[in-house]
């Protein structure tokens, strides 16, 4: 079981930027997929961005061109750089690690505790 800890959330004005970090407890095996998800009040958790086991980066349509996902394996850390933030990006953001053969949809693998991002309207 991989343990994940997110940080970097906060309150930012519309149009601003934040960078979220997720530290994982051990080296991620090459057959794992890593992802970022978010859950807004009253809504289901949704996929935001992910790196597949093959290294491909995938983004939800709502964040394409605004969010960037990266990894630093030496630090066991992945990042989500969020630019041009909008009020609809307000949510609790979670990082996730799952076996690479599973899709990014569905509640699989290990989850962090979440970090709140608030973009006032």
mmCIF file of C-alpha atoms in Angstrom:
data_model
loop_
_atom_site.group_PDB
_atom_site.id
_atom_site.type_symbol
_atom_site.label_atom_id
_atom_site.label_comp_id
_atom_site.label_asym_id
_atom_site.label_seq_id
_atom_site.Cartn_x
_atom_site.Cartn_y
_atom_site.Cartn_z
ATOM 1 C CA UNK A 1 0.000 0.000 0.000
ATOM 2 C CA UNK A 2 1.406 3.364 -1.026
ATOM 3 C CA UNK A 3 0.865 6.276 1.341
ATOM 4 C CA UNK A 4 0.278 9.651 -0.266
ATOM 5 C CA UNK A 5 0.333 13.126 1.270
ATOM 6 C CA UNK A 6 -0.854 16.196 -0.619
ATOM 7 C CA UNK A 7 0.051 19.802 0.090
ATOM 8 C CA UNK A 8 -0.025 23.195 -1.583
ATOM 9 C CA UNK A 9 -3.699 24.013 -1.565
ATOM 10 C CA UNK A 10 -5.046 27.401 -0.619
ATOM 11 C CA UNK A 11 -7.115 30.367 -1.657
ATOM 12 C CA UNK A 12 -6.219 32.066 -4.925
ATOM 13 C CA UNK A 13 -7.974 34.665 -7.026
ATOM 14 C CA UNK A 14 -9.384 33.768 -10.408
ATOM 15 C CA UNK A 15 -6.650 33.781 -13.019
ATOM 16 C CA UNK A 16 -3.987 32.894 -10.482
ATOM 17 C CA UNK A 17 -1.831 29.801 -10.059
ATOM 18 C CA UNK A 18 -1.112 27.142 -7.455
ATOM 19 C CA UNK A 19 1.173 24.140 -7.391
ATOM 20 C CA UNK A 20 0.067 21.052 -5.536
ATOM 21 C CA UNK A 21 2.534 18.439 -4.352
ATOM 22 C CA UNK A 22 1.996 14.792 -3.517
ATOM 23 C CA UNK A 23 4.696 12.863 -1.682
ATOM 24 C CA UNK A 24 4.411 9.075 -1.889
ATOM 25 C CA UNK A 25 5.843 6.749 0.714
ATOM 26 C CA UNK A 26 7.934 4.551 -1.528
ATOM 27 C CA UNK A 27 9.144 4.371 -5.047
ATOM 28 C CA UNK A 28 6.328 3.887 -7.487
ATOM 29 C CA UNK A 29 6.801 0.815 -9.605
ATOM 30 C CA UNK A 30 6.878 1.274 -13.347
ATOM 31 C CA UNK A 31 3.568 -0.566 -13.685
ATOM 32 C CA UNK A 32 1.690 1.968 -11.550
ATOM 33 C CA UNK A 33 -0.385 4.883 -12.735
ATOM 34 C CA UNK A 34 -0.554 8.145 -10.806
ATOM 35 C CA UNK A 35 -3.305 10.672 -10.898
ATOM 36 C CA UNK A 36 -4.919 13.791 -9.506
ATOM 37 C CA UNK A 37 -8.616 13.939 -8.742
ATOM 38 C CA UNK A 38 -10.916 16.540 -7.214
ATOM 39 C CA UNK A 39 -14.216 16.680 -5.435
ATOM 40 C CA UNK A 40 -16.297 19.827 -5.319
ATOM 41 C CA UNK A 41 -19.039 20.307 -2.703
ATOM 42 C CA UNK A 42 -22.076 18.233 -3.545
ATOM 43 C CA UNK A 43 -20.377 16.516 -6.473
ATOM 44 C CA UNK A 44 -18.682 13.215 -7.082
ATOM 45 C CA UNK A 45 -14.932 12.936 -7.200
ATOM 46 C CA UNK A 46 -13.660 13.395 -10.738
ATOM 47 C CA UNK A 47 -10.452 12.698 -12.611
ATOM 48 C CA UNK A 48 -8.248 15.733 -13.306
ATOM 49 C CA UNK A 49 -4.902 14.508 -14.642
ATOM 50 C CA UNK A 50 -2.826 11.359 -14.700
ATOM 51 C CA UNK A 51 0.348 9.670 -15.824
ATOM 52 C CA UNK A 52 -0.221 6.194 -17.174
ATOM 53 C CA UNK A 53 2.110 3.278 -16.497
ATOM 54 C CA UNK A 54 3.508 3.906 -19.983
ATOM 55 C CA UNK A 55 4.327 7.526 -19.129
ATOM 56 C CA UNK A 56 1.539 9.199 -21.081
ATOM 57 C CA UNK A 57 -0.013 12.271 -19.521
ATOM 58 C CA UNK A 58 -3.780 12.538 -19.677
ATOM 59 C CA UNK A 59 -5.913 15.517 -18.721
ATOM 60 C CA UNK A 60 -9.600 16.134 -18.258
ATOM 61 C CA UNK A 61 -11.000 18.440 -20.917
ATOM 62 C CA UNK A 62 -11.851 21.025 -18.276
ATOM 63 C CA UNK A 63 -8.180 21.540 -17.369
ATOM 64 C CA UNK A 64 -6.369 20.939 -20.666
ATOM 65 C CA UNK A 65 -4.017 23.764 -21.485
ATOM 66 C CA UNK A 66 -4.166 25.110 -17.911
ATOM 67 C CA UNK A 67 -2.833 22.310 -15.684
ATOM 68 C CA UNK A 68 0.535 20.586 -15.928
ATOM 69 C CA UNK A 69 1.480 17.350 -14.208
ATOM 70 C CA UNK A 70 5.074 16.400 -13.443
ATOM 71 C CA UNK A 71 7.066 14.012 -11.314
ATOM 72 C CA UNK A 72 10.358 13.988 -9.427
ATOM 73 C CA UNK A 73 11.126 10.339 -8.794
ATOM 74 C CA UNK A 74 14.247 11.205 -6.791
ATOM 75 C CA UNK A 75 11.988 12.982 -4.302
ATOM 76 C CA UNK A 76 9.068 10.542 -4.560
ATOM 77 C CA UNK A 77 6.913 13.537 -5.426
ATOM 78 C CA UNK A 78 4.437 14.435 -8.106
ATOM 79 C CA UNK A 79 3.131 17.899 -8.822
ATOM 80 C CA UNK A 80 0.087 19.534 -10.314
ATOM 81 C CA UNK A 81 0.757 23.027 -11.589
ATOM 82 C CA UNK A 82 -2.572 24.795 -11.923
ATOM 83 C CA UNK A 83 -2.696 27.973 -13.982
ATOM 84 C CA UNK A 84 -5.507 30.317 -15.012
ATOM 85 C CA UNK A 85 -7.600 29.067 -12.126
ATOM 86 C CA UNK A 86 -11.358 29.494 -12.244
ATOM 87 C CA UNK A 87 -14.050 29.413 -9.555
ATOM 88 C CA UNK A 88 -15.190 26.044 -10.932
ATOM 89 C CA UNK A 89 -11.777 24.622 -10.021
ATOM 90 C CA UNK A 90 -12.709 24.979 -6.343
ATOM 91 C CA UNK A 91 -12.535 21.515 -4.790
ATOM 92 C CA UNK A 92 -10.587 19.195 -2.556
ATOM 93 C CA UNK A 93 -7.766 17.747 -4.641
ATOM 94 C CA UNK A 94 -6.519 14.196 -4.092
ATOM 95 C CA UNK A 95 -3.592 12.261 -5.461
ATOM 96 C CA UNK A 96 -3.896 8.594 -6.265
ATOM 97 C CA UNK A 97 -1.711 5.625 -7.112
ATOM 98 C CA UNK A 98 -3.210 2.536 -8.760
ATOM 99 C CA UNK A 99 -2.128 -0.487 -10.750
ATOM 100 C CA UNK A 100 -1.408 0.563 -14.288
ATOM 101 C CA UNK A 101 -3.819 -1.920 -15.851
ATOM 102 C CA UNK A 102 -6.791 -0.142 -14.251
ATOM 103 C CA UNK A 103 -8.510 2.845 -15.847
ATOM 104 C CA UNK A 104 -8.382 6.293 -14.273
ATOM 105 C CA UNK A 105 -12.105 6.044 -13.586
ATOM 106 C CA UNK A 106 -13.239 4.254 -10.457
ATOM 107 C CA UNK A 107 -12.204 4.184 -6.827
ATOM 108 C CA UNK A 108 -9.040 2.071 -6.935
ATOM 109 C CA UNK A 109 -5.649 2.102 -5.296
ATOM 110 C CA UNK A 110 -4.310 4.436 -2.632
ATOM 111 C CA UNK A 111 -5.498 7.969 -1.887
ATOM 112 C CA UNK A 112 -4.085 10.924 -0.050
ATOM 113 C CA UNK A 113 -6.077 12.916 2.494
ATOM 114 C CA UNK A 114 -6.747 15.779 0.097
ATOM 115 C CA UNK A 115 -5.896 19.465 -0.036
ATOM 116 C CA UNK A 116 -8.424 22.274 -0.444
ATOM 117 C CA UNK A 117 -8.225 24.669 -3.374
ATOM 118 C CA UNK A 118 -10.561 27.669 -3.311
ATOM 119 C CA UNK A 119 -11.017 30.138 -6.155
ATOM 120 C CA UNK A 120 -13.588 32.772 -5.178
ATOM 121 C CA UNK A 121 -16.004 33.992 -7.810
#
